[in-house]
Short mmCIF file of C-alpha atoms in Angstrom, two decimals:
data_model
loop_
_atom_site.label_atom_id
_atom_site.label_comp_id
_atom_site.label_asym_id
_atom_site.label_seq_id
_atom_site.Cartn_x
_atom_site.Cartn_y
_atom_site.Cartn_z
CA UNK A 3 95.10 155.87 -124.34
CA UNK A 4 97.18 152.84 -124.95
CA UNK A 5 100.33 152.59 -122.99
CA UNK A 6 103.30 151.33 -124.98
CA UNK A 7 104.98 148.36 -123.42
CA UNK A 8 107.99 149.13 -121.40
CA UNK A 9 111.19 148.10 -123.16
CA UNK A 10 113.38 145.87 -121.00
CA UNK A 11 116.41 147.69 -119.79
CA UNK A 12 119.81 146.26 -119.13
CA UNK A 13 119.46 146.70 -115.40
CA UNK A 14 116.06 144.85 -115.38
CA UNK A 15 117.22 141.91 -117.44
CA UNK A 16 120.37 141.44 -115.37
CA UNK A 17 118.68 139.25 -112.85
CA UNK A 18 120.34 136.61 -110.76
CA UNK A 19 122.57 135.58 -113.69
CA UNK A 20 123.88 139.13 -114.13
CA UNK A 21 124.45 139.48 -110.37
CA UNK A 22 126.39 136.23 -110.34
CA UNK A 23 128.56 137.37 -113.26
CA UNK A 24 129.34 140.74 -111.64
CA UNK A 25 130.01 139.08 -108.28
CA UNK A 26 132.45 136.82 -110.09
CA UNK A 27 134.21 139.86 -111.61
CA UNK A 28 134.47 141.30 -108.14
CA UNK A 29 136.01 138.18 -106.61
CA UNK A 30 138.55 137.96 -109.45
CA UNK A 31 139.31 141.61 -109.03
CA UNK A 32 140.10 141.05 -105.27
CA UNK A 33 142.30 138.07 -106.17
CA UNK A 34 144.20 139.92 -108.75
CA UNK A 35 144.68 142.93 -106.48
CA UNK A 36 145.95 140.69 -103.68
CA UNK A 37 148.53 139.21 -106.05
CA UNK A 38 149.49 142.80 -107.17
CA UNK A 39 150.09 143.96 -103.59
CA UNK A 40 152.24 140.87 -102.94
CA UNK A 41 154.42 141.69 -106.03
CA UNK A 42 154.25 145.53 -106.17
CA UNK A 43 155.18 146.50 -102.62
CA UNK A 44 158.46 144.59 -102.61
CA UNK A 45 159.37 145.79 -106.09
CA UNK A 46 158.73 149.37 -104.96
CA UNK A 47 160.59 149.11 -101.67
CA UNK A 48 163.54 147.26 -103.25
CA UNK A 49 164.24 150.50 -105.12
CA UNK A 50 165.41 152.16 -101.88
CA UNK A 51 168.76 150.40 -101.03
CA UNK A 52 171.88 151.75 -102.68
CA UNK A 53 173.86 148.73 -103.64
CA UNK A 54 176.26 150.04 -106.31
CA UNK A 55 179.22 149.68 -103.97
CA UNK A 56 178.82 145.92 -103.92
CA UNK A 57 179.72 145.75 -107.63
CA UNK A 58 182.15 148.71 -107.58
CA UNK A 59 184.97 146.42 -108.76
CA UNK A 60 182.96 145.84 -111.96
CA UNK A 61 182.71 149.56 -112.81
CA UNK A 62 184.83 150.81 -115.78
CA UNK A 63 187.89 152.64 -114.68
CA UNK A 64 186.71 155.86 -116.33
CA UNK A 65 183.58 156.00 -114.21
CA UNK A 66 183.96 157.66 -110.77
CA UNK A 67 182.72 155.26 -108.01
CA UNK A 68 181.73 158.20 -105.83
CA UNK A 69 179.70 159.79 -108.62
CA UNK A 70 178.08 156.43 -109.28
CA UNK A 71 177.17 156.01 -105.65
CA UNK A 72 175.52 159.50 -105.52
CA UNK A 73 173.71 158.81 -108.87
CA UNK A 74 172.44 155.41 -107.62
CA UNK A 75 171.23 156.99 -104.41
CA UNK A 76 168.75 159.32 -106.15
CA UNK A 77 165.90 156.76 -106.13
CA UNK A 78 164.81 157.31 -102.57
CA UNK A 79 164.79 161.14 -102.69
CA UNK A 80 162.72 160.85 -105.92
CA UNK A 81 160.38 158.47 -104.13
CA UNK A 82 160.12 160.76 -101.12
CA UNK A 83 159.05 163.64 -103.33
CA UNK A 84 156.63 161.64 -105.44
CA UNK A 85 154.51 159.95 -102.74
CA UNK A 86 152.78 163.16 -101.53
CA UNK A 87 152.01 164.25 -105.08
CA UNK A 88 150.85 160.68 -105.97
CA UNK A 89 148.57 160.73 -102.94
CA UNK A 90 146.92 163.80 -104.40
CA UNK A 91 146.74 162.33 -107.91
CA UNK A 92 145.33 159.01 -106.92
CA UNK A 93 142.37 160.83 -105.20
CA UNK A 94 141.39 162.30 -108.52
CA UNK A 95 142.56 159.68 -111.11
CA UNK A 96 141.85 156.53 -109.08
CA UNK A 97 144.25 153.75 -108.37
CA UNK A 98 144.11 151.39 -111.39
CA UNK A 99 145.60 153.81 -113.95
CA UNK A 100 148.39 154.85 -111.56
CA UNK A 101 149.32 151.21 -110.90
CA UNK A 102 149.84 150.64 -114.59
CA UNK A 103 151.65 153.92 -114.98
CA UNK A 104 153.98 153.25 -112.06
CA UNK A 105 154.84 149.72 -113.17
CA UNK A 106 155.37 150.97 -116.67
CA UNK A 107 157.95 153.43 -115.43
CA UNK A 108 159.70 150.70 -113.44
CA UNK A 109 159.73 148.50 -116.52
CA UNK A 110 161.13 151.28 -118.82
CA UNK A 111 163.79 152.13 -116.19
CA UNK A 112 164.89 148.50 -115.83
CA UNK A 113 164.90 147.91 -119.64
CA UNK A 114 167.01 150.98 -120.17
CA UNK A 115 169.31 150.03 -117.36
CA UNK A 116 171.09 147.54 -119.56
CA UNK A 117 172.38 150.44 -121.72
CA UNK A 118 173.50 152.88 -119.02
CA UNK A 119 177.17 153.83 -119.36
CA UNK A 120 177.64 156.90 -117.22
CA UNK A 121 176.75 158.34 -113.80
CA UNK A 122 174.20 160.88 -115.26
CA UNK A 123 172.46 158.11 -117.11
CA UNK A 124 172.34 155.97 -113.95
CA UNK A 125 171.03 158.97 -111.97
CA UNK A 126 168.23 159.59 -114.53
CA UNK A 127 167.15 155.97 -114.44
CA UNK A 128 167.24 155.77 -110.68
CA UNK A 129 165.05 158.92 -110.49
CA UNK A 130 162.65 157.26 -112.93
CA UNK A 131 162.71 154.16 -110.71
CA UNK A 132 161.97 156.27 -107.61
CA UNK A 133 159.09 158.05 -109.35
CA UNK A 134 157.59 154.71 -110.39
CA UNK A 135 157.88 153.26 -106.89
CA UNK A 136 156.48 156.50 -105.45
CA UNK A 137 153.31 156.13 -107.56
CA UNK A 138 152.85 152.50 -106.64
CA UNK A 139 152.74 152.65 -102.88
CA UNK A 140 149.86 155.11 -102.46
CA UNK A 141 148.08 153.58 -105.49
CA UNK A 142 148.07 150.11 -103.86
CA UNK A 143 146.87 151.63 -100.58
CA UNK A 144 143.95 153.34 -102.18
CA UNK A 145 143.13 150.24 -104.28
CA UNK A 146 142.85 147.94 -101.26
CA UNK A 147 140.97 150.69 -99.30
CA UNK A 148 138.36 150.57 -102.01
CA UNK A 149 137.86 146.84 -101.81
CA UNK A 150 137.93 145.12 -98.37
CA UNK A 151 139.42 145.34 -94.88
CA UNK A 152 141.16 141.96 -95.54
CA UNK A 153 143.14 143.36 -98.37
CA UNK A 154 143.96 146.46 -96.31
CA UNK A 155 145.32 144.28 -93.55
CA UNK A 156 147.38 142.31 -96.11
CA UNK A 157 148.75 145.58 -97.45
CA UNK A 158 150.05 146.48 -93.99
CA UNK A 159 151.63 143.10 -93.50
CA UNK A 160 153.25 143.18 -97.00
CA UNK A 161 154.65 146.65 -96.41
CA UNK A 162 156.26 145.51 -93.16
CA UNK A 163 157.68 142.41 -94.90
CA UNK A 164 158.98 144.52 -97.79
CA UNK A 165 160.80 146.84 -95.37
CA UNK A 166 162.31 143.85 -93.58
CA UNK A 167 163.58 142.13 -96.75
CA UNK A 168 164.42 145.18 -99.00
CA UNK A 169 168.24 145.11 -98.34
CA UNK A 170 168.47 141.30 -98.89
CA UNK A 171 166.29 141.46 -101.99
CA UNK A 172 168.47 144.25 -103.39
CA UNK A 173 171.63 142.32 -102.72
CA UNK A 174 170.37 138.86 -103.92
CA UNK A 175 170.69 139.49 -107.69
CA UNK A 176 174.30 140.72 -107.20
CA UNK A 177 175.56 137.34 -105.98
CA UNK A 178 178.23 136.38 -108.53
CA UNK A 179 177.18 139.31 -110.75
CA UNK A 180 179.23 139.85 -113.92
CA UNK A 181 177.97 143.33 -114.69
CA UNK A 182 177.38 146.34 -112.52
CA UNK A 183 174.24 147.16 -114.48
CA UNK A 184 172.38 144.40 -112.66
CA UNK A 185 171.83 147.00 -109.88
CA UNK A 186 169.56 148.86 -112.27
CA UNK A 187 167.46 145.83 -113.24
CA UNK A 188 167.28 143.60 -110.21
CA UNK A 189 164.01 141.78 -111.04
CA UNK A 190 162.90 142.42 -114.64
CA UNK A 191 160.82 139.27 -114.95
CA UNK A 192 158.81 140.04 -111.78
CA UNK A 193 158.25 143.70 -112.95
CA UNK A 194 156.87 142.29 -116.25
CA UNK A 195 154.57 139.88 -114.46
CA UNK A 196 153.36 142.66 -112.18
CA UNK A 197 152.75 144.92 -115.20
CA UNK A 198 150.60 142.18 -116.84
CA UNK A 199 148.67 141.80 -113.59
CA UNK A 200 148.08 145.57 -113.44
CA UNK A 201 146.82 145.63 -116.95
CA UNK A 202 144.39 142.76 -116.11
CA UNK A 203 143.38 144.60 -112.98
CA UNK A 204 142.70 147.76 -115.09
CA UNK A 205 140.51 145.74 -117.46
CA UNK A 206 138.58 144.08 -114.66
CA UNK A 207 138.17 147.49 -112.88
CA UNK A 208 136.74 148.95 -116.07
CA UNK A 209 134.47 145.98 -116.62
CA UNK A 210 133.16 146.20 -113.06
CA UNK A 211 131.89 149.64 -113.85
CA UNK A 212 133.81 151.31 -111.05
CA UNK A 213 135.54 153.59 -113.62
CA UNK A 214 132.17 155.15 -114.44
CA UNK A 215 131.97 156.77 -110.97
CA UNK A 216 133.83 160.05 -110.97
CA UNK A 217 136.06 160.70 -108.00
CA UNK A 218 135.65 164.06 -106.38
CA UNK A 219 139.36 164.68 -105.84
CA UNK A 220 140.89 165.86 -102.61
CA UNK A 221 139.20 168.60 -100.62
CA UNK A 222 140.97 171.80 -99.95
CA UNK A 223 141.85 170.68 -96.40
CA UNK A 224 143.27 167.32 -97.58
CA UNK A 225 145.20 168.97 -100.44
CA UNK A 226 146.68 171.54 -97.99
CA UNK A 227 147.81 168.90 -95.51
CA UNK A 228 149.26 166.59 -98.19
CA UNK A 229 151.24 169.52 -99.61
CA UNK A 230 152.32 170.27 -96.01
CA UNK A 231 153.85 166.78 -95.95
CA UNK A 232 155.68 167.55 -99.25
CA UNK A 233 157.55 170.34 -97.55
CA UNK A 234 159.56 168.26 -95.02
CA UNK A 235 159.89 165.59 -97.70
CA UNK A 236 161.63 168.05 -100.05
CA UNK A 237 163.89 169.39 -97.30
CA UNK A 238 165.01 166.02 -96.08
CA UNK A 239 165.68 164.87 -99.64
CA UNK A 240 167.91 167.85 -100.23
CA UNK A 241 169.58 167.21 -96.89
CA UNK A 242 170.33 163.59 -97.74
CA UNK A 243 171.86 164.55 -101.13
CA UNK A 244 174.02 167.10 -99.39
CA UNK A 245 175.26 164.61 -96.83
CA UNK A 246 176.87 162.54 -99.60
CA UNK A 247 179.61 165.27 -99.81
CA UNK A 248 181.80 163.96 -97.04
CA UNK A 249 179.95 165.29 -94.02
CA UNK A 250 181.50 164.41 -90.72
CA UNK A 251 179.54 161.71 -88.79
CA UNK A 252 178.54 164.07 -86.05
CA UNK A 253 176.87 166.41 -88.56
CA UNK A 254 175.10 163.37 -90.10
CA UNK A 255 173.66 162.36 -86.82
CA UNK A 256 172.56 165.92 -86.03
CA UNK A 257 170.89 166.32 -89.39
CA UNK A 258 169.11 162.99 -88.96
CA UNK A 259 167.81 163.87 -85.42
CA UNK A 260 166.59 167.29 -86.69
CA UNK A 261 164.83 165.56 -89.57
CA UNK A 262 163.06 163.17 -87.22
CA UNK A 263 161.96 166.03 -84.98
CA UNK A 264 160.59 167.92 -87.98
CA UNK A 265 158.67 164.80 -89.18
CA UNK A 266 157.06 164.25 -85.76
CA UNK A 267 156.20 167.92 -85.66
CA UNK A 268 154.57 167.72 -89.07
CA UNK A 269 152.66 164.67 -87.90
CA UNK A 270 151.43 166.54 -84.86
CA UNK A 271 150.39 169.70 -86.84
CA UNK A 272 148.93 167.95 -89.93
CA UNK A 273 147.12 165.04 -88.34
CA UNK A 274 143.61 164.85 -89.88
CA UNK A 275 141.83 163.71 -86.85
CA UNK A 276 143.12 166.17 -84.33
CA UNK A 277 144.62 164.68 -81.14
CA UNK A 278 143.33 161.12 -81.79
CA UNK A 279 144.74 161.20 -85.33
CA UNK A 280 148.27 161.79 -84.12
CA UNK A 281 148.72 158.30 -82.68
CA UNK A 282 148.31 156.52 -86.01
CA UNK A 283 150.62 159.09 -87.70
CA UNK A 284 153.28 158.66 -84.93
CA UNK A 285 152.99 154.77 -85.38
CA UNK A 286 153.55 154.83 -89.14
CA UNK A 287 156.36 157.28 -88.73
CA UNK A 288 158.13 155.27 -86.04
CA UNK A 289 157.89 152.09 -88.18
CA UNK A 290 159.29 153.93 -91.14
CA UNK A 291 162.34 155.22 -89.23
CA UNK A 292 163.30 152.01 -87.52
CA UNK A 293 162.42 148.88 -89.58
CA UNK A 294 164.36 149.19 -92.90
CA UNK A 295 167.52 150.68 -91.45
CA UNK A 296 167.53 147.91 -88.81
CA UNK A 297 167.01 145.20 -91.35
CA UNK A 298 169.66 146.65 -93.69
CA UNK A 299 172.30 146.64 -90.97
CA UNK A 300 171.37 143.16 -89.78
CA UNK A 301 171.62 141.93 -93.36
CA UNK A 302 175.10 143.32 -93.75
CA UNK A 303 176.30 141.97 -90.41
CA UNK A 304 175.00 138.45 -91.20
CA UNK A 305 176.63 138.25 -94.70
CA UNK A 306 179.24 135.50 -95.23
CA UNK A 307 182.05 138.08 -95.32
CA UNK A 308 181.54 138.83 -91.64
CA UNK A 309 181.02 135.21 -90.53
CA UNK A 310 177.22 135.10 -90.79
CA UNK A 311 175.18 132.56 -92.61
CA UNK A 312 175.09 134.65 -95.86
CA UNK A 313 172.02 135.64 -97.87
CA UNK A 314 171.02 131.98 -98.42
CA UNK A 315 171.00 131.57 -94.65
CA UNK A 316 168.75 134.55 -94.11
CA UNK A 317 165.75 133.50 -96.29
CA UNK A 318 164.31 130.88 -93.93
CA UNK A 319 164.12 133.53 -91.21
CA UNK A 320 162.62 136.01 -93.67
CA UNK A 321 160.02 133.49 -94.85
CA UNK A 322 158.89 132.51 -91.35
CA UNK A 323 158.74 136.18 -90.22
CA UNK A 324 156.88 137.26 -93.28
CA UNK A 325 154.24 134.57 -93.08
CA UNK A 326 153.61 135.09 -89.42
CA UNK A 327 153.59 138.89 -89.96
CA UNK A 328 150.97 138.82 -92.64
CA UNK A 329 148.77 136.38 -90.66
CA UNK A 330 149.16 138.64 -87.53
CA UNK A 331 148.14 141.69 -89.49
CA UNK A 332 144.97 139.91 -90.74
CA UNK A 333 144.15 138.69 -87.21
CA UNK A 334 144.75 142.14 -85.76
CA UNK A 335 142.24 143.60 -88.27
CA UNK A 336 139.60 141.19 -86.94
CA UNK A 337 139.72 142.80 -83.49
CA UNK A 338 137.25 145.37 -82.38
CA UNK A 339 137.82 149.03 -82.97
CA UNK A 340 138.17 149.79 -79.29
CA UNK A 341 141.23 147.60 -79.04
CA UNK A 342 143.11 149.14 -81.95
CA UNK A 343 145.24 151.54 -79.88
CA UNK A 344 146.18 148.73 -77.43
CA UNK A 345 146.98 146.52 -80.43
CA UNK A 346 149.15 149.20 -81.97
CA UNK A 347 151.14 149.61 -78.77
CA UNK A 348 151.55 145.87 -78.54
CA UNK A 349 152.97 145.80 -82.04
CA UNK A 350 155.44 148.51 -81.22
CA UNK A 351 156.41 146.65 -78.01
CA UNK A 352 157.15 143.55 -80.21
CA UNK A 353 159.41 145.77 -82.28
CA UNK A 354 161.25 146.78 -79.13
CA UNK A 355 161.60 143.11 -78.15
CA UNK A 356 163.01 142.43 -81.62
CA UNK A 357 165.57 145.16 -81.27
CA UNK A 358 166.58 143.76 -77.87
CA UNK A 359 166.99 140.30 -79.58
CA UNK A 360 169.24 141.99 -82.12
CA UNK A 361 171.54 143.23 -79.36
CA UNK A 362 171.51 139.94 -77.51
CA UNK A 363 171.69 137.39 -80.29
CA UNK A 364 173.59 139.02 -83.16
CA UNK A 365 175.95 138.46 -84.74
CA UNK A 366 175.40 134.70 -85.22
CA UNK A 367 176.35 132.05 -87.76
CA UNK A 368 173.07 130.22 -87.27
CA UNK A 369 170.54 131.47 -89.73
CA UNK A 370 167.62 129.85 -87.89
CA UNK A 371 168.44 131.88 -84.81
CA UNK A 372 167.55 134.97 -86.84
CA UNK A 373 163.95 133.86 -86.90
CA UNK A 374 163.59 135.33 -83.41
CA UNK A 375 164.47 138.96 -84.11
CA UNK A 376 163.07 138.97 -87.56
CA UNK A 377 159.75 137.55 -86.44
CA UNK A 378 159.42 139.98 -83.53
CA UNK A 379 160.25 142.96 -85.67
CA UNK A 380 158.12 141.86 -88.64
CA UNK A 381 155.04 140.86 -86.65
CA UNK A 382 155.28 144.05 -84.50
CA UNK A 383 155.58 146.29 -87.63
CA UNK A 384 152.74 144.48 -89.36
CA UNK A 385 150.37 144.79 -86.43
CA UNK A 386 151.31 148.39 -85.77
CA UNK A 387 150.71 149.40 -89.32
CA UNK A 388 147.35 147.50 -89.46
CA UNK A 389 146.14 149.13 -86.26
CA UNK A 390 147.18 152.59 -87.53
CA UNK A 391 145.31 152.06 -90.81
CA UNK A 392 142.21 150.89 -88.94
CA UNK A 393 142.39 153.85 -86.55
CA UNK A 394 142.28 156.58 -89.19
CA UNK A 395 140.46 157.66 -92.29
CA UNK A 396 141.76 157.34 -95.81
CA UNK A 397 143.04 160.95 -96.00
CA UNK A 398 144.91 160.51 -92.71
CA UNK A 399 146.41 157.29 -94.06
CA UNK A 400 147.67 159.01 -97.19
CA UNK A 401 149.04 161.80 -95.03
CA UNK A 402 150.94 159.26 -92.90
CA UNK A 403 152.27 157.64 -95.97
CA UNK A 404 153.57 161.00 -97.30
CA UNK A 405 155.67 161.23 -94.07
CA UNK A 406 156.56 157.50 -94.19
CA UNK A 407 159.39 157.57 -96.82
CA UNK A 408 161.00 160.76 -95.39
CA UNK A 409 161.09 158.77 -92.23
CA UNK A 410 162.92 155.95 -93.95
CA UNK A 411 165.44 158.46 -95.29
CA UNK A 412 165.93 159.97 -91.89
CA UNK A 413 166.50 156.56 -90.39
CA UNK A 414 169.18 155.83 -93.06
CA UNK A 415 170.80 159.10 -92.33
CA UNK A 416 170.99 158.37 -88.60
CA UNK A 417 172.13 154.83 -89.15
CA UNK A 418 174.82 155.97 -91.60
CA UNK A 419 176.06 158.54 -89.19
CA UNK A 420 176.42 155.86 -86.46
CA UNK A 421 178.13 153.40 -88.87
CA UNK A 422 180.63 156.02 -90.05
CA UNK A 423 181.47 156.85 -86.43
CA UNK A 424 182.31 153.25 -85.70
CA UNK A 425 184.08 152.49 -88.99
CA UNK A 426 186.18 155.65 -89.45
CA UNK A 427 189.14 154.31 -87.55
CA UNK A 428 188.86 150.69 -88.77
CA UNK A 429 192.10 149.68 -90.40
CA UNK A 430 191.95 145.92 -90.19
CA UNK A 431 189.28 143.32 -91.25
CA UNK A 432 188.56 142.47 -87.61
CA UNK A 433 188.21 146.17 -86.76
CA UNK A 434 185.73 146.44 -89.67
CA UNK A 435 183.68 143.59 -88.29
CA UNK A 436 183.74 145.03 -84.79
CA UNK A 437 182.70 148.40 -86.28
CA UNK A 438 179.68 146.87 -88.07
CA UNK A 439 178.61 144.98 -85.00
CA UNK A 440 179.05 147.94 -82.67
CA UNK A 441 177.08 150.22 -84.91
CA UNK A 442 174.28 147.66 -85.15
CA UNK A 443 174.02 147.30 -81.38
CA UNK A 444 174.01 151.11 -80.82
CA UNK A 445 171.38 151.56 -83.50
CA UNK A 446 169.20 148.88 -81.90
CA UNK A 447 169.45 150.76 -78.64
CA UNK A 448 168.52 154.14 -80.23
CA UNK A 449 165.79 152.58 -82.33
CA UNK A 450 164.35 150.88 -79.32
CA UNK A 451 164.33 154.18 -77.38
CA UNK A 452 162.58 155.92 -80.27
CA UNK A 453 159.82 153.24 -80.36
CA UNK A 454 159.34 153.51 -76.53
CA UNK A 455 158.97 157.31 -76.93
CA UNK A 456 156.28 156.76 -79.65
CA UNK A 457 154.42 154.31 -77.43
CA UNK A 458 154.36 156.84 -74.56
CA UNK A 459 153.19 159.58 -76.90
CA UNK A 460 150.36 157.42 -78.20
CA UNK A 461 149.32 156.48 -74.63
CA UNK A 462 149.30 160.12 -73.62
CA UNK A 463 147.17 161.05 -76.64
CA UNK A 464 144.70 158.25 -75.91
CA UNK A 465 144.20 159.66 -72.41
CA UNK A 466 143.63 163.20 -73.73
CA UNK A 467 141.18 161.96 -76.37
CA UNK A 468 139.19 158.98 -74.98
CA UNK A 469 136.51 159.33 -77.67
CA UNK A 470 136.91 158.89 -81.33
CA UNK A 471 137.52 162.13 -83.14
CA UNK A 472 137.10 161.79 -86.85
CA UNK A 473 138.45 163.66 -89.83
CA UNK A 474 136.82 166.97 -90.48
CA UNK A 475 136.81 166.17 -94.20
CA UNK A 476 133.64 164.21 -94.96
CA UNK A 477 133.65 161.47 -97.60
CA UNK A 478 130.66 161.87 -99.83
CA UNK A 479 129.25 158.52 -100.81
CA UNK A 480 126.26 157.31 -102.70
CA UNK A 481 123.50 155.50 -100.98
CA UNK A 482 123.82 151.71 -101.12
CA UNK A 483 123.04 148.56 -99.28
CA UNK A 484 122.71 148.86 -95.51
CA UNK A 485 125.64 147.58 -93.63
CA UNK A 486 128.33 148.43 -96.26
CA UNK A 487 131.66 149.58 -94.98
CA UNK A 488 131.34 153.11 -96.01
CA UNK A 489 134.00 154.28 -93.60
CA UNK A 490 136.61 152.42 -95.59
CA UNK A 491 135.59 153.81 -98.96
CA UNK A 492 136.82 156.69 -101.02
CA UNK A 493 134.53 159.52 -102.25
CA UNK A 494 132.60 158.82 -105.42
CA UNK A 495 129.35 160.75 -105.43
CA UNK A 496 129.16 164.53 -105.10
CA UNK A 497 125.42 164.34 -104.43
CA UNK A 498 125.67 163.31 -100.80
CA UNK A 499 127.86 165.16 -98.41
CA UNK A 500 127.93 162.68 -95.43
CA UNK A 501 128.32 159.02 -95.16
CA UNK A 502 126.72 156.18 -93.22
CA UNK A 503 128.60 154.90 -90.28
CA UNK A 504 131.17 152.12 -90.72
CA UNK A 505 129.57 148.88 -89.80
CA UNK A 506 132.76 147.66 -88.13
CA UNK A 507 134.32 150.69 -86.65
CA UNK A 508 131.56 153.12 -86.09
CA UNK A 509 133.48 155.63 -88.14
CA UNK A 510 131.78 158.14 -90.36
CA UNK A 511 132.96 158.35 -93.90
CA UNK A 512 136.17 160.34 -93.40
CA UNK A 513 139.10 161.08 -95.55
CA UNK A 514 140.91 159.99 -93.69
CA UNK A 515 168.08 159.25 -100.34
CA UNK A 516 169.56 157.15 -99.61
CA UNK A 517 172.80 158.36 -97.95
CA UNK A 518 176.00 156.80 -99.06
CA UNK A 519 176.10 153.12 -98.05
CA UNK A 520 178.65 151.72 -95.69
CA UNK A 521 181.52 149.76 -97.48
CA UNK A 522 180.07 146.36 -98.52
CA UNK A 523 181.21 143.42 -96.52
CA UNK A 524 180.55 141.28 -99.59
CA UNK A 525 183.98 142.57 -100.87
CA UNK A 526 185.43 140.19 -98.28
CA UNK A 527 183.68 137.71 -100.22
CA UNK A 528 135.17 155.95 -101.67
CA UNK A 529 132.88 153.78 -103.33
CA UNK A 530 129.90 155.08 -105.40
CA UNK A 531 127.11 152.68 -106.23
CA UNK A 532 127.42 149.29 -104.57
CA UNK A 533 130.41 147.33 -105.81
CA UNK A 534 129.50 144.63 -108.24
#
């Protein structure tokens, strides 16, 4: 019997030329994703600060300033509530579509901001802004987790840099502002560029064939723990909104401390990897509580109205701290898995040193002197976040991220309570300056103590769990080339229920409101088939 000739198939004819083409798409995909992370994380985090009081003099007389402050502060509560739900959605829908959707929401909110003329309209747009930002942060984390450890380390460094510069970035467009609406559209051009990059990333992602692999979605265990994180997030968001109604400073401080205790309790109960998984969760939570509130207070104290170098004098320090922080995150990721806990502790110790530098060196009129505290805090946060991400699976990372922004909100509550305590009796400009400086120094002391407690907790947990304990939720992956980093991938194939070990870490495939701001001193002035 004659055998008909086998018709050449697309896979057979691909050959070296097809492999080169797909590898080229993969390289471009990584480059575009790296640019997206560098743009998207600052755009998302800059939604957090409440800066409407800076332009309060530009508000129409018929608009209540207090109502506007409350409306503008809705972005962070919206973000806090969105992140856990986005973490669930991104496990089913994948990252690329959510990146486009989140940036589209930001673009719509900023475009509509030019037409807002009332507190309810501002509140609606700020909620939209918070939702968009809440979609972007977990989407970028999942996107880099699917690509390479280098991009994951860059993500940790950029998140730390975004926290460090968020307050200054939010204030920068307000310099010599002629309309209060600029607070609703701080960086429209950058948002547009990021949206174009996200669309390009989506096209490349589809072309690479990764969209043809169906994600399994979160397991029941992962879904339950992410929803567990949503509970404290909702409670703290409501608490922060309630605190805007003239709570006394003592009650603000008490509410913030209770919120922090609840968050650490949630991290202890919901950690994916048991005892060993709590250290990364505690690390991420500590960074979230301390970094942005510290940077925000330092930024206010160093503005020109209080005798500091002003915003223009802050940027050299931010640039040096950011560059060194990202480089340190990449270098930390190159270390062996066994040194990750020690590396994370070292990062947190650098944060403590930075907080000590804040107490010793600030306030100062020398912008270059700010390089010391900013670099220590930025490098410490970058290294701590990178070590936390290396020490846990993807599901645990998303769980930690779900507690991250409630931690930012709790830190702001605590910092606001301290500021109100120091400023409530200030009746002269000099008393105002002294109040801001005293509040900053006390906050640095409290924040440093919190970081030390986290270091001790992580050290105790390491002694109780000397061996690696991995997530009980297995990541199903498809078979592929030996040596692939399966432990850093997300689930793609339902056919296989366990994964090969991570070639770098030995890990099995595991899933892993704003309160009212202080008066502005500016007024004085899994992978499936192998990746192509």
